[in-house]
XYZ file of C-alpha atoms in Angstrom:
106
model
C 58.131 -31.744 1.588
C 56.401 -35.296 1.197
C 56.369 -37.944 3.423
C 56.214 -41.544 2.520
C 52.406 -43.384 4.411
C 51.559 -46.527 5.176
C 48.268 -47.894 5.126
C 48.250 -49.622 8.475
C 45.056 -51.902 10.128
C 44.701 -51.424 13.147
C 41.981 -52.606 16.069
C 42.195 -49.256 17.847
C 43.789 -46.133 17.358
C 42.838 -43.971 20.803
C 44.309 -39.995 21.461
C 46.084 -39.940 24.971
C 46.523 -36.401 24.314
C 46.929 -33.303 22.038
C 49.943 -34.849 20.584
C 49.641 -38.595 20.825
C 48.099 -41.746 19.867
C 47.943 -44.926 21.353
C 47.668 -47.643 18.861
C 46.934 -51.194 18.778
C 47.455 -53.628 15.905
C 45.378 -57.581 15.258
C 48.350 -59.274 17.388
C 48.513 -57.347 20.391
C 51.114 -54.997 19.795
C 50.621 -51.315 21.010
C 52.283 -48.282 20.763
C 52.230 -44.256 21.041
C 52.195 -42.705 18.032
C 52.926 -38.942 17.471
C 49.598 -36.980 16.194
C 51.985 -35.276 13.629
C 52.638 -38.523 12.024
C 48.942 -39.595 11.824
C 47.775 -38.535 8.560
C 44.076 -39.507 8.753
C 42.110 -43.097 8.078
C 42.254 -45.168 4.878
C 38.814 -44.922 3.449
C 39.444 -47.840 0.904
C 39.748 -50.591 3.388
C 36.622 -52.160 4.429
C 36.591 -54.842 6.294
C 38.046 -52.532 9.094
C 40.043 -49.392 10.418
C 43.161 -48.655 8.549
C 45.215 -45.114 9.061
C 47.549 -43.742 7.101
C 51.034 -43.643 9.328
C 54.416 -42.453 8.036
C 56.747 -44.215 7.017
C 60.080 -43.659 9.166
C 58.004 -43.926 12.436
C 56.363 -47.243 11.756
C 60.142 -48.888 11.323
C 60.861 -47.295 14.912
C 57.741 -48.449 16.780
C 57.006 -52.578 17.214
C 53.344 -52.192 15.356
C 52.782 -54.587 13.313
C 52.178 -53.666 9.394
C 52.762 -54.053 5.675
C 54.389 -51.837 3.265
C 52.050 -52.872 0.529
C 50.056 -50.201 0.461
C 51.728 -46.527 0.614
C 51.133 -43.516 -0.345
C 52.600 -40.075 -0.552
C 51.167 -36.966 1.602
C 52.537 -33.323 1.411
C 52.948 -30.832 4.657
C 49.248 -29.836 4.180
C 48.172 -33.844 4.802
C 47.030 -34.104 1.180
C 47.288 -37.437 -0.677
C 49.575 -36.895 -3.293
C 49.161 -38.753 -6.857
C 51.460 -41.916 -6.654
C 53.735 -43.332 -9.572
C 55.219 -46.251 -10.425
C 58.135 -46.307 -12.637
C 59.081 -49.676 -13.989
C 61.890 -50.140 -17.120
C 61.393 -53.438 -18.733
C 64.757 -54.972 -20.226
C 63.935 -57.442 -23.157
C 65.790 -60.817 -23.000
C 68.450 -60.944 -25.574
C 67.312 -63.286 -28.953
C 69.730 -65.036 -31.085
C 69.188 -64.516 -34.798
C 67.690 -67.182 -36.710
C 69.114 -68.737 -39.736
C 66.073 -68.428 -41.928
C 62.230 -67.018 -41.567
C 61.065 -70.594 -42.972
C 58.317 -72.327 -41.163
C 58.329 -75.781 -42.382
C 54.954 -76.496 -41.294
C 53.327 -73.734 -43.411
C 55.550 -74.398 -46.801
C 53.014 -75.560 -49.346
């Protein structure tokens, strides 16, 4: 099974106990977080500590985050490869009466 991640900042992310995490976003907000639903810290971000946090929990809890950056884990807490499919739908063109350019006809 995969689970959709977010890539959440946070200020501190603290373990209460075997199963829990208390976490605090920039603004204030704080909340427990399962440890199931923790699936390790975003490496990427610099400037500081982001964790990746699944999806469905994060629309439950009041932390504060963007779904910019997500990624998709399997049961084993591996990042999976992530794919974006886009289709791109051309504009419809109506036919021209003649390939002429005027400005090129010697």
């Amino acid at each position: 099974m995969r689970t959709l991640c977010f890539s959440v900042r946070l200020e501190s992310l603290v373990r209460i106990s075997d199963k829990a995490f208390k976490a605090t976003a920039f603004d204030g907000s704080s909340d427990i977080i399962p440890a199931s639903q923790v699936f390790g810290r975003d490496y990427e971000v610099q400037k500081s500590d982001a964790y990746w946090i699944s999806a469905w929990i994060l629309e439950k809890k009041s932390l504060q985050y963007s779904p910019r950056k997500k990624a998709w884990f399997d049961d084993n807490g591996n990042m999976m490869p992530t794919y974006t499919i886009e289709r791109h739908q051309p504009e419809k063109l109506e036919p021209k009466e003649s390939n002429i350019i005027e400005e090129l006809k010697a």
